[in-house]
Structure formats: C-alpha cells, structure tokens
Short mmCIF file of C-alpha atoms and ligand atoms in Angstrom, two decimals:
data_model
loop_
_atom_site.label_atom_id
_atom_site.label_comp_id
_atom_site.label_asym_id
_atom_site.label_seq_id
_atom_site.Cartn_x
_atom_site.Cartn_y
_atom_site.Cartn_z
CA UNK G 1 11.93 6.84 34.11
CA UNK G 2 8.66 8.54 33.19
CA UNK G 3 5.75 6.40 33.29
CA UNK G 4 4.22 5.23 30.49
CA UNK G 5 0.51 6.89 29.86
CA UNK G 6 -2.42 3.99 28.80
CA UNK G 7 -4.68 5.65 26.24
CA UNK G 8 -7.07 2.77 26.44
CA UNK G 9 -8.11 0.10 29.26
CA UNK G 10 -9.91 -2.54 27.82
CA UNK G 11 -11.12 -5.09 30.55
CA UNK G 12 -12.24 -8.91 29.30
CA UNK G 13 -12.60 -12.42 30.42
CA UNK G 14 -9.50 -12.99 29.26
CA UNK G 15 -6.39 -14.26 31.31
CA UNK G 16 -3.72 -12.81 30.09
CA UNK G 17 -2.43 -8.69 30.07
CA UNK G 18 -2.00 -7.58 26.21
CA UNK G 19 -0.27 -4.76 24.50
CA UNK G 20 -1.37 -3.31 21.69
CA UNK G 21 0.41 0.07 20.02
CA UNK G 22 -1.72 1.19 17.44
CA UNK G 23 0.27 3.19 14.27
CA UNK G 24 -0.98 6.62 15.93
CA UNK G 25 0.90 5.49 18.56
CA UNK G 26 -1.80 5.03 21.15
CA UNK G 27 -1.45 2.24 23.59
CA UNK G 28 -4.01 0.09 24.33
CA UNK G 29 -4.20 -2.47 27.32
CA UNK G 30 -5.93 -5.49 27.01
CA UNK G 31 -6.49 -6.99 30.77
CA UNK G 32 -8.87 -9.77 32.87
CA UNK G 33 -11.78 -8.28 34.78
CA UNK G 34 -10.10 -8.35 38.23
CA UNK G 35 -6.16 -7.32 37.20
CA UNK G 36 -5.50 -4.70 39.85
CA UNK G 37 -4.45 -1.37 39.06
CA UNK G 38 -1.01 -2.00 40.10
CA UNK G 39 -0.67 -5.23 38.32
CA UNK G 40 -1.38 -3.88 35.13
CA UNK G 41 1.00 -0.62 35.37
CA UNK G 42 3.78 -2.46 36.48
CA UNK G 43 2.80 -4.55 33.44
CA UNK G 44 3.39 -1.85 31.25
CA UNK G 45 6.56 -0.89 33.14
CA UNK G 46 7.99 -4.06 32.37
CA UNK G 47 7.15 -3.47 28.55
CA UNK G 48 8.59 0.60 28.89
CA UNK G 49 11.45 -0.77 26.37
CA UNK G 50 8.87 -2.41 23.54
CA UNK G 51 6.28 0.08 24.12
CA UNK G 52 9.71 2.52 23.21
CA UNK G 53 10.85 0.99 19.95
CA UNK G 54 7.12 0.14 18.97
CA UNK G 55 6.73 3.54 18.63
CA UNK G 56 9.53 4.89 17.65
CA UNK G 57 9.08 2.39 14.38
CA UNK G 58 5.57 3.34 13.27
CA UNK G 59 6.87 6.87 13.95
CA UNK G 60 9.18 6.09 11.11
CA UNK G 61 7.07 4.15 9.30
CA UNK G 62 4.27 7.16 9.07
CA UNK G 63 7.18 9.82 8.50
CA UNK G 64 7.34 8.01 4.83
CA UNK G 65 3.67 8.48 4.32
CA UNK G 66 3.31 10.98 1.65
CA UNK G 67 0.71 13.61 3.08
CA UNK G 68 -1.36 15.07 0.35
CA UNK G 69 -2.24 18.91 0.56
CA UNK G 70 -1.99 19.81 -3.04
CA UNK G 71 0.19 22.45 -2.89
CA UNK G 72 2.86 23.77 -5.74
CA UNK G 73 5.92 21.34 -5.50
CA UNK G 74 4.91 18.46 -3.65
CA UNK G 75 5.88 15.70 -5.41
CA UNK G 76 3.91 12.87 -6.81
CA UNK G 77 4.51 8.71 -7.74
CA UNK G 78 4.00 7.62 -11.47
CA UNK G 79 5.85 4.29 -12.48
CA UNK G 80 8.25 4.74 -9.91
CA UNK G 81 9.52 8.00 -10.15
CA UNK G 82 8.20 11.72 -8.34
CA UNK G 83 7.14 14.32 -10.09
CA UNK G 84 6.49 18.09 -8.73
CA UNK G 85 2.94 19.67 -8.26
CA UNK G 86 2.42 23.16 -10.07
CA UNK G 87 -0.56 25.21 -9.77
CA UNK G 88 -1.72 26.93 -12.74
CA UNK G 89 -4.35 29.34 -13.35
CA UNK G 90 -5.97 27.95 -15.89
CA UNK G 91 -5.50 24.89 -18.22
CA UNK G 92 -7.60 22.64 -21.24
CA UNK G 93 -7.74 19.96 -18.13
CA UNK G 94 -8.03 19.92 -14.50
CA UNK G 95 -4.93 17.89 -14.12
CA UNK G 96 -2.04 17.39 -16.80
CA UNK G 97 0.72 15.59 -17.02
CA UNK G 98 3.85 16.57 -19.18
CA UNK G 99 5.41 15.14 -17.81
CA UNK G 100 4.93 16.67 -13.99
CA UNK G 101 2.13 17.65 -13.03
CA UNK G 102 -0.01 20.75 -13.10
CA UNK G 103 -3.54 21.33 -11.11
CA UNK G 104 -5.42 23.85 -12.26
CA UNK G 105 -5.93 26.31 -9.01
CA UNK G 106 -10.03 26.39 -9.11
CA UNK G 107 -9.41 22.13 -8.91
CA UNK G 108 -6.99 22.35 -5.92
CA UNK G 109 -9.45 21.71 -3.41
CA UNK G 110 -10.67 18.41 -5.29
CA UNK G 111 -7.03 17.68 -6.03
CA UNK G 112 -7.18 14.39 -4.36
CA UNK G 113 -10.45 12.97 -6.61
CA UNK G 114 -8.54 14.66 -9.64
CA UNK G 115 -5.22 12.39 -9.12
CA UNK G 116 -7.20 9.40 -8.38
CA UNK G 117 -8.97 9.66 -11.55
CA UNK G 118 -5.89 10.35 -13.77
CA UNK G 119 -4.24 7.32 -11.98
CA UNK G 120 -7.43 5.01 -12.42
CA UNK G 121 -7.14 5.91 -15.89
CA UNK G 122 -3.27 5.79 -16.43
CA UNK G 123 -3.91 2.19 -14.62
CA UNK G 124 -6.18 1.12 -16.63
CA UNK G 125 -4.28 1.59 -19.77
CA UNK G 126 -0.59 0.63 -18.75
CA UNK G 127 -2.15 -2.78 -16.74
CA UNK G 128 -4.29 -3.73 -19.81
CA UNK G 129 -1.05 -3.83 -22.00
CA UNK G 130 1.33 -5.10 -20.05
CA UNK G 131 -1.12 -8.23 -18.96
CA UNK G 132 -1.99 -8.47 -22.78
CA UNK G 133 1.71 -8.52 -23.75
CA UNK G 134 2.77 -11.25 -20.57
CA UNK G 135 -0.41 -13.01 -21.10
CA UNK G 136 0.77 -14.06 -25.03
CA UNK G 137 4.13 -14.49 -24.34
CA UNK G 138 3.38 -17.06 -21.85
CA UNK G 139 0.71 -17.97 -23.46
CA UNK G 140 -1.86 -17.71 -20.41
CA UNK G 141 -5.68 -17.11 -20.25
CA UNK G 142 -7.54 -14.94 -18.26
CA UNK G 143 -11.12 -13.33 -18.81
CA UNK G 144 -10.82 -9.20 -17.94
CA UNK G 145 -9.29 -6.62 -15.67
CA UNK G 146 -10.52 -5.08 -13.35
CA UNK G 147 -8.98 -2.19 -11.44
CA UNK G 148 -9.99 -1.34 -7.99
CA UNK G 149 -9.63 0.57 -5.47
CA UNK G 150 -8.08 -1.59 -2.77
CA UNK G 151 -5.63 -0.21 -0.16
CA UNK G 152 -3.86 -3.29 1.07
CA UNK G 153 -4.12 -5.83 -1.67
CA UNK G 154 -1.77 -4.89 -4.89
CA UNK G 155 -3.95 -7.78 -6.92
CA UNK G 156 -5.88 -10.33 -6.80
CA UNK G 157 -7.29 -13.06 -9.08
CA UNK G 158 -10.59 -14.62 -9.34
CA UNK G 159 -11.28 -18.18 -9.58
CA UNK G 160 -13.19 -17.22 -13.24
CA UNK G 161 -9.95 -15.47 -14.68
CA UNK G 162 -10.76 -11.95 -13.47
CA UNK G 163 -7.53 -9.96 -12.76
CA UNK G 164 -8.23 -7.33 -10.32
CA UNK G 165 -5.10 -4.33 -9.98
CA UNK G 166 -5.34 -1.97 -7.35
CA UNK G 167 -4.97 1.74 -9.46
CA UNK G 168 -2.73 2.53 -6.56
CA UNK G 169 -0.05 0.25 -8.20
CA UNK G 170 0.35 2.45 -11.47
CA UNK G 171 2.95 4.67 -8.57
CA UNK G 172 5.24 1.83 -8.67
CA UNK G 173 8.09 1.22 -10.76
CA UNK G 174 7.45 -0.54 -14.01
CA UNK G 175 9.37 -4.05 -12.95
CA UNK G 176 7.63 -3.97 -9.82
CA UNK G 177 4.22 -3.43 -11.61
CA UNK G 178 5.67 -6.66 -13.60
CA UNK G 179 6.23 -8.67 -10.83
CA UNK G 180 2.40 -7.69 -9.65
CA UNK G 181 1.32 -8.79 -12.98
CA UNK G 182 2.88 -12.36 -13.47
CA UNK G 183 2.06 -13.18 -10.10
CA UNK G 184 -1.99 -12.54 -10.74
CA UNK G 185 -1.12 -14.04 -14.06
CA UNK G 186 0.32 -17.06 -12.52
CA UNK G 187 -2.71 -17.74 -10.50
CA UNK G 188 -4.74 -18.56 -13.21
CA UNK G 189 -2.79 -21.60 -13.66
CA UNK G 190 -2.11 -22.24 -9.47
CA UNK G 191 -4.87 -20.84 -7.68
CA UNK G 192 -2.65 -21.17 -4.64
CA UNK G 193 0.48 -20.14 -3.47
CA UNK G 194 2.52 -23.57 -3.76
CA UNK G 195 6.17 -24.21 -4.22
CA UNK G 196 4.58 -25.19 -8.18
CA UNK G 197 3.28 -21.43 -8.08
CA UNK G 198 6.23 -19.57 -7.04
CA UNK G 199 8.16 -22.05 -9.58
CA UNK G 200 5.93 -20.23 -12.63
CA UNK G 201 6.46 -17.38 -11.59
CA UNK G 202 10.07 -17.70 -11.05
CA UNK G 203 9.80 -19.23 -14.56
CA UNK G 204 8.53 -16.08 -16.10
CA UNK G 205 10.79 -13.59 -13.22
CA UNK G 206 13.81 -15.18 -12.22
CA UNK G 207 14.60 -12.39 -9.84
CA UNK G 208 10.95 -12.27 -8.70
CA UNK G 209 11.89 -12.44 -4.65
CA UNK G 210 13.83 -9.22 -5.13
CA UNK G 211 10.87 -7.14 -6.31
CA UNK G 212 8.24 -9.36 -3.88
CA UNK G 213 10.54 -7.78 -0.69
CA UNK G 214 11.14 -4.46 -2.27
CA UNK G 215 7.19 -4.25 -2.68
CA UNK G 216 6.53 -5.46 0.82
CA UNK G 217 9.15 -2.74 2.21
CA UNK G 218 8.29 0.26 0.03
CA UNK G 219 4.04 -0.25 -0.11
CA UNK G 220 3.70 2.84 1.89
CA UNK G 221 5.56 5.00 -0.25
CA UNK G 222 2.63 4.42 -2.51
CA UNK G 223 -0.02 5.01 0.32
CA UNK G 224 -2.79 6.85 -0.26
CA UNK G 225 -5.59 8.43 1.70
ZN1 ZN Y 1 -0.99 -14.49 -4.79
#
C-alpha cells in the first residue's frame, strides 16, 4: 500500500490527531505539539481506508459541479430543466432566452455577469408572484423580497417579514422553488423550526419532505461560481 501524502501539518495544543479532507481533496492533519513523526503517519495509515472513500466522494460530488466556460452547447439550469449555450454574432441583447440560450460572442468573456443578471432578474419576477399568489391563498403577511446573492442559504426570513431568495434558486424546478417559498413563508408565522412549523408547512405541502431531501441532494447541481 502506497502511503498516504499530508498536504498540510498543522501542530496545536490540542490532544488529539484530526483528519480533515478538504473538497479539493487535500488532507490536512491536525496534531499536539510533541506527536512524533511516526505517530502521526501511522495515524494516517490507520485512516488509508476513510482518507480513500473521503475522497473518492467529494471527487463525485465536484464531478456534478457544472463548470462554466461559456462555450456553444453547454447547457444551462432554468426552473429545473437545461438548456444549450449558442454563440451568436450579434443580437438586440447580450443574452436571450427563447427559449435556450444565446450569448452574443463580443459578451462571451463576461458571460458569467451576463447569466447572473438575467437570473437575478428572472428571480425576481417568478419569486415575487409565486410568494404573492401562496401568500393570499394562505392568507400570510410578509413585508418585501429581497433576492440575494447567497451561495449556501436557498432563503431566509427576517424577523420584520423580509423574505430573502437566493437568485441561484430560479435553476430549480418550479415545486422545489415552492417548497423554498412556503417554508420562508411559514416563518413568518414560526420563527423557528418546531414540530408547529414543519406542521404549516406540511399544511400548505403535504409532500414537503420529498422536495426538502431532493433539495439537500441536488443543491450542487445549481452551484455556481
Ligand atoms: Zn427555515
């Protein structure tokens, strides 16, 4: 068995040896001040089969990142489905949609500010309706939306009625976009996340824990740089 290379060494007052893979795949050793040499490889050695399948996971896990270049064909997310990339001489707008979507050449190399505006704005309008239309039919209140830019967070709610929506959501399928929306919607009645929270919003989604795991397992298809 090869041995396993440690990227990093980090020494601490700290007792314990820890292992940290990082998504690049980089593996970082946590270890106490005096931990010999010795102690901490065969350490690692011990861990060859975690370190292994650590990787091997986040390898899979960044394979599914989409990696933007802008180029003719790639495909992009809008509510849920891809769409192909074509590169056109010359068009009324930077970026259209037709649907697909077509990037005027001179705009390729700002392709990635183009997209995030057209989603931003796409966000914007599809969010705004669908919280109007959920907001009346369950008759709940909620001061203004905000979209942002957030990478991690899908929503949020503020405790004044503010609905933020991350523009990176407006990728996602519509139901999913749904579930996103009742949730944050939800919260302005349960500012927590109680079993009388997940009850409204099971209330308004029966089927809400389907789209809550298919969101948590599918978030990076929807990752973006
Ligand atoms: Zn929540």
């Amino acid at each position: 068995m090869s041995k396993i290379e440690i990227n990093e060494l980090v020494r601490s007052r700290r007792k314990t040896i820890a292992l940290i893979v990082h998504t690049d795949g980089r593996l970082v050793v946590r270890a106490p001040l005096r931990a010999s040499q010795k102690l901490i490889d065969e350490f690692v050695a011990s861990k060859s089969d975690w370190i292994e399948k650590t990787r091997q996971s986040q390898q899979a896990r960044r394979e599914t990142i989409p990696q933007h270049h802008f180029a003719e064909g790639e495909l992009f997310w809008y509510l849920g489905k891809q769409y192909p990339l074509k590169i056109v001489k010359s068009q009324h707008m930077a970026l259209q949609f037709q649907p697909g979507f077509s990037l005027a050449l001179k705009a390729v190399p700002h392709g990635k500010a183009w997209f995030e505006g057209w989603y931003r704005a796409q966000a914007r309008i599809y969010i705004s309706q669908r919280v109007g239309f959920f907001a009346q039919r369950y008759n709940l209140r909620y001061q203004k939306i905000r979209i942002s830019s957030a990478r991690t967070r899908w929503g949020s709610c503020s405790a004044c009625g503010t609905l933020s929506f991350t523009w990176r959501l407006i990728m996602a399928p519509p139901e999913i976009i749904d579930y996103v929306i009742l949730h944050e919607l939800a919260h302005t009645v349960q500012h927590n996340h109680s079993p009388q929270f997940w009850a409204l919003v099971e209330s308004m989604l029966p089927d809400y824990a389907v789209k809550r795991k298919w969101l948590k397992q599918n978030s990076q298809l929807f990752h973006w740089e």
